[in-house]
Tab-separated table of C-alpha atoms in Angstrom:
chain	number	residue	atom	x	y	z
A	1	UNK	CA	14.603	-25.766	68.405
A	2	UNK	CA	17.335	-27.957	67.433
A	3	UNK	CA	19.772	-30.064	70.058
A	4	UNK	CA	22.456	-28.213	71.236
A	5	UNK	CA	25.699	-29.957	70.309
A	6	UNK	CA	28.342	-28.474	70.495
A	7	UNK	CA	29.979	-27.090	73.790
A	8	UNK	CA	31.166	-23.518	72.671
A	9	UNK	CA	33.533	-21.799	74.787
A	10	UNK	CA	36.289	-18.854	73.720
A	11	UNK	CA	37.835	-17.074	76.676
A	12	UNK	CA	41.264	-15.544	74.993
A	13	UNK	CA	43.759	-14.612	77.795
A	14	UNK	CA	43.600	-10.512	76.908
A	15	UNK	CA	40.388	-10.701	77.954
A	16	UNK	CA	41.505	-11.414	81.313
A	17	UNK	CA	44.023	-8.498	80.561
A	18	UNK	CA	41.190	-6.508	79.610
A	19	UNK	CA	38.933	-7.206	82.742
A	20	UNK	CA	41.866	-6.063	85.164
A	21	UNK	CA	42.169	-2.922	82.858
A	22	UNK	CA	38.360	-2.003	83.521
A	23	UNK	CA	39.260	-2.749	87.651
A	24	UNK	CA	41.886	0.167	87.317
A	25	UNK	CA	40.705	2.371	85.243
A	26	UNK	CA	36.987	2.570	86.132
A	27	UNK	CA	37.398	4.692	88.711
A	28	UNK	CA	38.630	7.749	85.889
A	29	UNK	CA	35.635	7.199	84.402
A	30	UNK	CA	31.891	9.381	84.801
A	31	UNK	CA	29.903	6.863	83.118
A	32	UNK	CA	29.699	3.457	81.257
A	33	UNK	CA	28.127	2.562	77.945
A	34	UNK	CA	27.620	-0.869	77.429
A	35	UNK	CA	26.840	-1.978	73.921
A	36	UNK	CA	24.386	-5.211	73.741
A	37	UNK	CA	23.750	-6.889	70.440
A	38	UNK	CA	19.571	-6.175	69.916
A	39	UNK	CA	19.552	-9.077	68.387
A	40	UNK	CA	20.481	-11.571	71.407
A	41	UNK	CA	19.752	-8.724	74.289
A	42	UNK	CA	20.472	-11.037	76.870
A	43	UNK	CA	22.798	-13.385	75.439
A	44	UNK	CA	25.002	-10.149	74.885
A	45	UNK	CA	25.267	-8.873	78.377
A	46	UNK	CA	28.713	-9.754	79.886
A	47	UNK	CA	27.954	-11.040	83.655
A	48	UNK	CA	31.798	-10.402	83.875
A	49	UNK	CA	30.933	-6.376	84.183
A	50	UNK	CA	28.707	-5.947	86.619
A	51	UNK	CA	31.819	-6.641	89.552
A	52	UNK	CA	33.687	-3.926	87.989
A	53	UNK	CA	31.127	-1.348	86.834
A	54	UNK	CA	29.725	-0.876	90.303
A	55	UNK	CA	27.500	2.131	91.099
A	56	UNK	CA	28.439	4.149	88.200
A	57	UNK	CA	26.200	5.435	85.880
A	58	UNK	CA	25.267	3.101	83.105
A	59	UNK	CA	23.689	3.370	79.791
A	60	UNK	CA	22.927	0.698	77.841
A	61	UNK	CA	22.656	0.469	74.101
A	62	UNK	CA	20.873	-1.864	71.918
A	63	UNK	CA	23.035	-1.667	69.254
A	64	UNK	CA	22.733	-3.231	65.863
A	65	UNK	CA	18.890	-2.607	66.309
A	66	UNK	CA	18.184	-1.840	62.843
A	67	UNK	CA	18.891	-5.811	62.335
A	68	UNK	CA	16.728	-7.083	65.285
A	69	UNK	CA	12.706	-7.704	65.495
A	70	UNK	CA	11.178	-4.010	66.295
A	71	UNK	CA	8.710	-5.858	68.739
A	72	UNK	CA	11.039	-7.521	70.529
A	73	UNK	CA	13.361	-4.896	70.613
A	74	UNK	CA	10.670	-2.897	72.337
A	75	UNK	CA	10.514	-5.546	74.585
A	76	UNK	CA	13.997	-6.127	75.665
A	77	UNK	CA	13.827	-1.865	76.210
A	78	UNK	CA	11.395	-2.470	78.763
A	79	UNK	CA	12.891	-5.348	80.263
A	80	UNK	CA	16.142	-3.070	80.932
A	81	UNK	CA	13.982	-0.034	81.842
A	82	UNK	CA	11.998	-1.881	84.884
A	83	UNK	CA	15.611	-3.234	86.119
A	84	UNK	CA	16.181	0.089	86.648
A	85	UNK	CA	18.858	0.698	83.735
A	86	UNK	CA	18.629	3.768	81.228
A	87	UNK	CA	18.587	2.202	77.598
A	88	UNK	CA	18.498	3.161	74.025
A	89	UNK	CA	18.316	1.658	70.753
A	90	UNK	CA	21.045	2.163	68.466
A	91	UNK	CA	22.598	1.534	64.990
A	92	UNK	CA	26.660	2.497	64.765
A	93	UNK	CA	26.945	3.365	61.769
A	94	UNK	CA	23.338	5.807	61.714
A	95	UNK	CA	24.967	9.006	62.123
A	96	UNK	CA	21.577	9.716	64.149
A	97	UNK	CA	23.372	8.075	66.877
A	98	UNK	CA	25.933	10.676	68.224
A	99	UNK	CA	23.256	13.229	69.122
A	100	UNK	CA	20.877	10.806	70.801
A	101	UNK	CA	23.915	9.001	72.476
A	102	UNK	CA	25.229	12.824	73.428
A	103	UNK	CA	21.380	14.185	74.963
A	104	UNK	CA	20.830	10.984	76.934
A	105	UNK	CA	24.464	11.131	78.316
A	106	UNK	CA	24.059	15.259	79.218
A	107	UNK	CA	20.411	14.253	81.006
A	108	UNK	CA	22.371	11.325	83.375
A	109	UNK	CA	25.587	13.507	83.816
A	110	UNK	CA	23.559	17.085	84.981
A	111	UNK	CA	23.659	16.665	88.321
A	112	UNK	CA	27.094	15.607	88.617
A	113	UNK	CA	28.573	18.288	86.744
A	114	UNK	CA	26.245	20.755	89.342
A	115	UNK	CA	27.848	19.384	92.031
A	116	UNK	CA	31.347	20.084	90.143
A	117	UNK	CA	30.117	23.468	89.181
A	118	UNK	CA	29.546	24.178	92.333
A	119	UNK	CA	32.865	23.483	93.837
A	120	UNK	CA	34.137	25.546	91.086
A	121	UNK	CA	35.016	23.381	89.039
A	122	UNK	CA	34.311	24.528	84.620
A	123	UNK	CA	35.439	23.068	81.643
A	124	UNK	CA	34.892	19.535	82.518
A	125	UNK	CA	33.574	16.940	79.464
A	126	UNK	CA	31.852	13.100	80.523
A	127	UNK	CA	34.416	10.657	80.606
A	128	UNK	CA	33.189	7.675	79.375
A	129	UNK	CA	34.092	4.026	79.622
A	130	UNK	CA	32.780	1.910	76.268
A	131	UNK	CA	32.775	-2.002	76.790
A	132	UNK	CA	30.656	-5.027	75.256
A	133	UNK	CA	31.207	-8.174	73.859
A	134	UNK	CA	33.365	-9.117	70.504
A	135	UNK	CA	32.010	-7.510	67.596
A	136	UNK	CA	29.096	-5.759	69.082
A	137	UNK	CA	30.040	-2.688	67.120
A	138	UNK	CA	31.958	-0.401	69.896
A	139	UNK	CA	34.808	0.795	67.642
A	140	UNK	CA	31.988	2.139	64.679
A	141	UNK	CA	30.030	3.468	67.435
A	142	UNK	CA	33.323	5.519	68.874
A	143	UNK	CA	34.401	6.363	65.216
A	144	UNK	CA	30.422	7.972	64.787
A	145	UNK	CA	31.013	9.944	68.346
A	146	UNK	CA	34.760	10.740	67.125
A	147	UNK	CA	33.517	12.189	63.439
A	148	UNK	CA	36.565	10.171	62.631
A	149	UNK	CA	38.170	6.353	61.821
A	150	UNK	CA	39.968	7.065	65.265
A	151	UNK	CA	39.333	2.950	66.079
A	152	UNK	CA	40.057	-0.091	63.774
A	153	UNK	CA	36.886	-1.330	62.186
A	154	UNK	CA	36.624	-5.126	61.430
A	155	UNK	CA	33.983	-7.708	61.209
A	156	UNK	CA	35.447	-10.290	63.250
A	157	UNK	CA	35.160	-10.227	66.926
A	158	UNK	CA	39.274	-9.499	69.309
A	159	UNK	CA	40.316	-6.760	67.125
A	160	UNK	CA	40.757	-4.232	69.377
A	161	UNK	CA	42.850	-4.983	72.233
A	162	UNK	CA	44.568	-1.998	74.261
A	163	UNK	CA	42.934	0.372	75.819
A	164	UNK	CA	42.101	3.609	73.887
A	165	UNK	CA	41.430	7.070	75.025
A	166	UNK	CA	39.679	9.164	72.244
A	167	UNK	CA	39.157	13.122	72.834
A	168	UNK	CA	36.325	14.743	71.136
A	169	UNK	CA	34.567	18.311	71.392
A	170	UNK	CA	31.984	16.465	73.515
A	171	UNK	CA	33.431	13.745	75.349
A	172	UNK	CA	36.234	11.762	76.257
A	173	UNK	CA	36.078	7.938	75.238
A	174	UNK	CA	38.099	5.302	76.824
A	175	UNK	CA	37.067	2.642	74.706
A	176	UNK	CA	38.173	-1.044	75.859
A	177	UNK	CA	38.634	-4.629	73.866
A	178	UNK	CA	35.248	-6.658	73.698
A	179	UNK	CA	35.594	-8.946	76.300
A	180	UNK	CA	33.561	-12.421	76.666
A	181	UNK	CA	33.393	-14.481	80.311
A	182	UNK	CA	35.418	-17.449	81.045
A	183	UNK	CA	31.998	-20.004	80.954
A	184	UNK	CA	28.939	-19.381	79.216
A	185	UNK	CA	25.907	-20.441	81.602
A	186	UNK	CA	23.950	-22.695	78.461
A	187	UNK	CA	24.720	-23.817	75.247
A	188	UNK	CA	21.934	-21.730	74.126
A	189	UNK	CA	24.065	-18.503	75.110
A	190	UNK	CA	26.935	-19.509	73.413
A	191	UNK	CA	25.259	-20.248	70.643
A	192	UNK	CA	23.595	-17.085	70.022
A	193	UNK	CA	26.732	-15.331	70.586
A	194	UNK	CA	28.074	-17.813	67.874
A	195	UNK	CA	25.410	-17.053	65.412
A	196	UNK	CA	25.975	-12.613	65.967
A	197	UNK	CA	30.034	-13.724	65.284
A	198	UNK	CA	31.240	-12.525	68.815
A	199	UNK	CA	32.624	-15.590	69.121
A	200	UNK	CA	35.879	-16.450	66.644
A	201	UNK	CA	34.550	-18.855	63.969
A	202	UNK	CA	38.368	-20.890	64.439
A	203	UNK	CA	36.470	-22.564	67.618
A	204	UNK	CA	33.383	-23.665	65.863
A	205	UNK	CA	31.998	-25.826	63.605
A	206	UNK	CA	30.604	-23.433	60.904
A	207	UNK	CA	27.992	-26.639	59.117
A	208	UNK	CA	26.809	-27.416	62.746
A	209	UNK	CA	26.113	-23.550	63.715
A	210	UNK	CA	24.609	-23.204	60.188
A	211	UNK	CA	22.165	-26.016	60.880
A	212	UNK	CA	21.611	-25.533	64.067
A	213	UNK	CA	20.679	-21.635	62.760
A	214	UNK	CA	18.073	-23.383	60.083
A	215	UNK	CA	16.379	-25.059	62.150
A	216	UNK	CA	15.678	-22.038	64.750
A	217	UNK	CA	14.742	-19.554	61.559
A	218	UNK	CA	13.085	-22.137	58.996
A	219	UNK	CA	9.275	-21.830	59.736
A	220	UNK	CA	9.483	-18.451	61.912
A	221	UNK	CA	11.361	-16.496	59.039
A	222	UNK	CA	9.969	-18.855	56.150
A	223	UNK	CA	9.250	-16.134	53.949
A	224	UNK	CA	12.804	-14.358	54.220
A	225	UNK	CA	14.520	-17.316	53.452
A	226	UNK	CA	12.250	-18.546	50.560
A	227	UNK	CA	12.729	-14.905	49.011
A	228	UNK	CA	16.437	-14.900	49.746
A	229	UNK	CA	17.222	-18.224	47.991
A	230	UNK	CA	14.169	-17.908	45.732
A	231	UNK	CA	12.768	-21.553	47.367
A	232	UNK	CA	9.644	-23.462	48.166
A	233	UNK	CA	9.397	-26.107	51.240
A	234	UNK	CA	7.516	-27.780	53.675
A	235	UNK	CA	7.899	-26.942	57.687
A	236	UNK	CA	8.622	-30.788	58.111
A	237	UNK	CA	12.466	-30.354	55.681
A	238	UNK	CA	14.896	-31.067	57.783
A	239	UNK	CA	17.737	-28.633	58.384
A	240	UNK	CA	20.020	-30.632	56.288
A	241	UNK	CA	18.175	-30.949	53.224
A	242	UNK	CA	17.036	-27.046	53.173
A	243	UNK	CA	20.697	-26.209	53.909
A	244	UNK	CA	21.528	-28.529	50.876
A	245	UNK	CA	18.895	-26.789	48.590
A	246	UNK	CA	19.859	-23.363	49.537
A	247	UNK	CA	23.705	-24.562	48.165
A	248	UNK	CA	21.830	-26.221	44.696
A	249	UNK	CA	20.079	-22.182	44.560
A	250	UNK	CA	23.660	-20.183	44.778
A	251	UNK	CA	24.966	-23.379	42.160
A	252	UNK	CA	27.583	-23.980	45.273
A	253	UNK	CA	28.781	-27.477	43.895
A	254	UNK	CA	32.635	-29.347	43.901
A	255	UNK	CA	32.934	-32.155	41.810
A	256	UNK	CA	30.140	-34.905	40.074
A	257	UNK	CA	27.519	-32.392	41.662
A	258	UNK	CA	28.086	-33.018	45.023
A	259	UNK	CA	27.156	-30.592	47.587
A	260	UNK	CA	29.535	-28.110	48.844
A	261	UNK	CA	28.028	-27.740	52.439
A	262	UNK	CA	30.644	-26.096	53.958
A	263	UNK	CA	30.637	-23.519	51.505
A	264	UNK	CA	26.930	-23.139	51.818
A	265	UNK	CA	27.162	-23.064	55.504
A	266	UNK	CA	29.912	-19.846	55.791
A	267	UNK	CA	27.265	-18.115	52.856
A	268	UNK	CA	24.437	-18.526	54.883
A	269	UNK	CA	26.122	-17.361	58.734
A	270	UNK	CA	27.421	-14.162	56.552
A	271	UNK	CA	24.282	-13.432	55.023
A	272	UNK	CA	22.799	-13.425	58.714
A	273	UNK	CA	25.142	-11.574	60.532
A	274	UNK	CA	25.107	-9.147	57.687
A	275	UNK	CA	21.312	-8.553	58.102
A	276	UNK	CA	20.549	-10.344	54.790
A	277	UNK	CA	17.913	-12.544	55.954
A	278	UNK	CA	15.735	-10.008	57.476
A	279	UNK	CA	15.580	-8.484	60.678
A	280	UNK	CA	15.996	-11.691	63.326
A	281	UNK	CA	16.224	-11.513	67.376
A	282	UNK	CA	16.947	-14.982	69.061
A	283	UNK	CA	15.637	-13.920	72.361
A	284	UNK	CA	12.406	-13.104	73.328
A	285	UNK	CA	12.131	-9.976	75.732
A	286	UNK	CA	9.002	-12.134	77.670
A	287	UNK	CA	10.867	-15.103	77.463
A	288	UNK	CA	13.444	-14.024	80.451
């Protein structure tokens, strides 16, 4: 693993705004959905929530899964599972997801809406509070629950940032802004949230996060990124120089044939957070 250098921190001030909105409103809620990145399960989980969720029912969701190690995935699952948390995998945009969101969310919810029953009380849906990070993929997630673009879709991470009810024939959504914590406990955190995008790329130097990314993936993903870029090296090449032959491969050159890192550097953190260099987790579920 590579040093560390930069000190990454992006706390926005409606994200305050947005945990005093999940204080008020939690109690109008049956449930909460949390969406974690399966790529950086840990990383991903805001310790921001837990003071406002409180004993209401949780599910968690491993979203994104579809771009994350299956083994370690199936890890992370059981990591959640023995803290005592029901959790799913998911992918957003699979349209898979609404029933198996749905069935898990009707199996937690029965014996609330018996004791409702009871009291004569019919008609009721799950009201359900969505929250995550940035970019985690909550407002594709709603629109596949919603069988509609009900939620702005973008692949940057702040873009939602009011709170949003959204009615459908099964459940009511109040879906809220991703939200971040004021400090990040390591470097290493920050920088995983860095490499997923939940963190705006205007606080960070892209060549840096691009190395840094290298030198984490080059000998444990070797044969994804000598397929991608259609290259040959040794474990021993340092970050640099494969970053620099990965820009000679995609012909990204300014003038006399110099190098256009930073060119090279935005290619390469797209291609990952796209999934375009193989399915990648940064965490290790036996690791925590």
């Amino acid at each position: 693993m590579s040093e560390l250098t930069q000190n990454i921190q992006w706390f926005p001030g409606h994200m305050t705004k947005t945990l005093r909105m999940m204080q008020s409103e939690i109690k109008n809620v049956d449930i909460v959905i949390e969406l974690l990145d399966a790529r950086i399960p840990f990383s991903s989980k805001n310790p921001a929530f837990t003071d406002y969720v409180g004993q209401k029912n949780q599910l968690l969701l491993l979203n994104k899964s579809d771009l994350a190690d299956s083994k370690a995935t199936e890890q992370w699952l059981n990591y959640y599972r023995v803290k005592g948390y029901e959790v799913i995998t998911t992918v957003s945009r699979d349209k898979a997801t609404k029933h198996k969101v749905l069935q898990v969310i009707k199996n937690m919810q029965d014996a609330a809406f018996r004791t409702r029953i009871s009291k004569g009380m019919t008609g009721l849906k799950t009201r359900a509070m969505v929250i995550g990070i940035p970019n985690v993929g909550k407002s594709t997630f709603i629109n596949q629950l919603s069988d509609s673009a009900s939620t702005r879709v973008e692949d940057r991470p702040g873009v939602t940032r009011g709170k949003q009810w959204i009615i459908t024939p099964d459940i009511e959504l109040l879906d809220m802004p991703g939200v971040l914590w004021p400090k990040f406990e390591s470097n290493r955190v920050a920088y995983n949230l860095a490499f997923t995008g939940a963190i705006s790329d205007k606080v960070i130097d892209i060549t840096d996060l691009a190395l840094t990314l290298l030198e984490e993936i080059k000998t444990p993903h070797y044969d994804a990124l000598s397929s991608r870029y259609k290259l040959e090296y040794d474990d021993g090449i340092s970050a640099y120089e494969l970053l620099k032959e990965i820009a000679r491969k995609r012909g990204m050159l300014i003038s006399k044939g110099e190098i256009d890192i930073l060119r090279a550097s935005i290619m390469l953190i797209d291609e990952l957070r796209a999934g375009k260099l193989g399915p990648i987790t940064f965490e290790a579920g036996d690791d925590i």
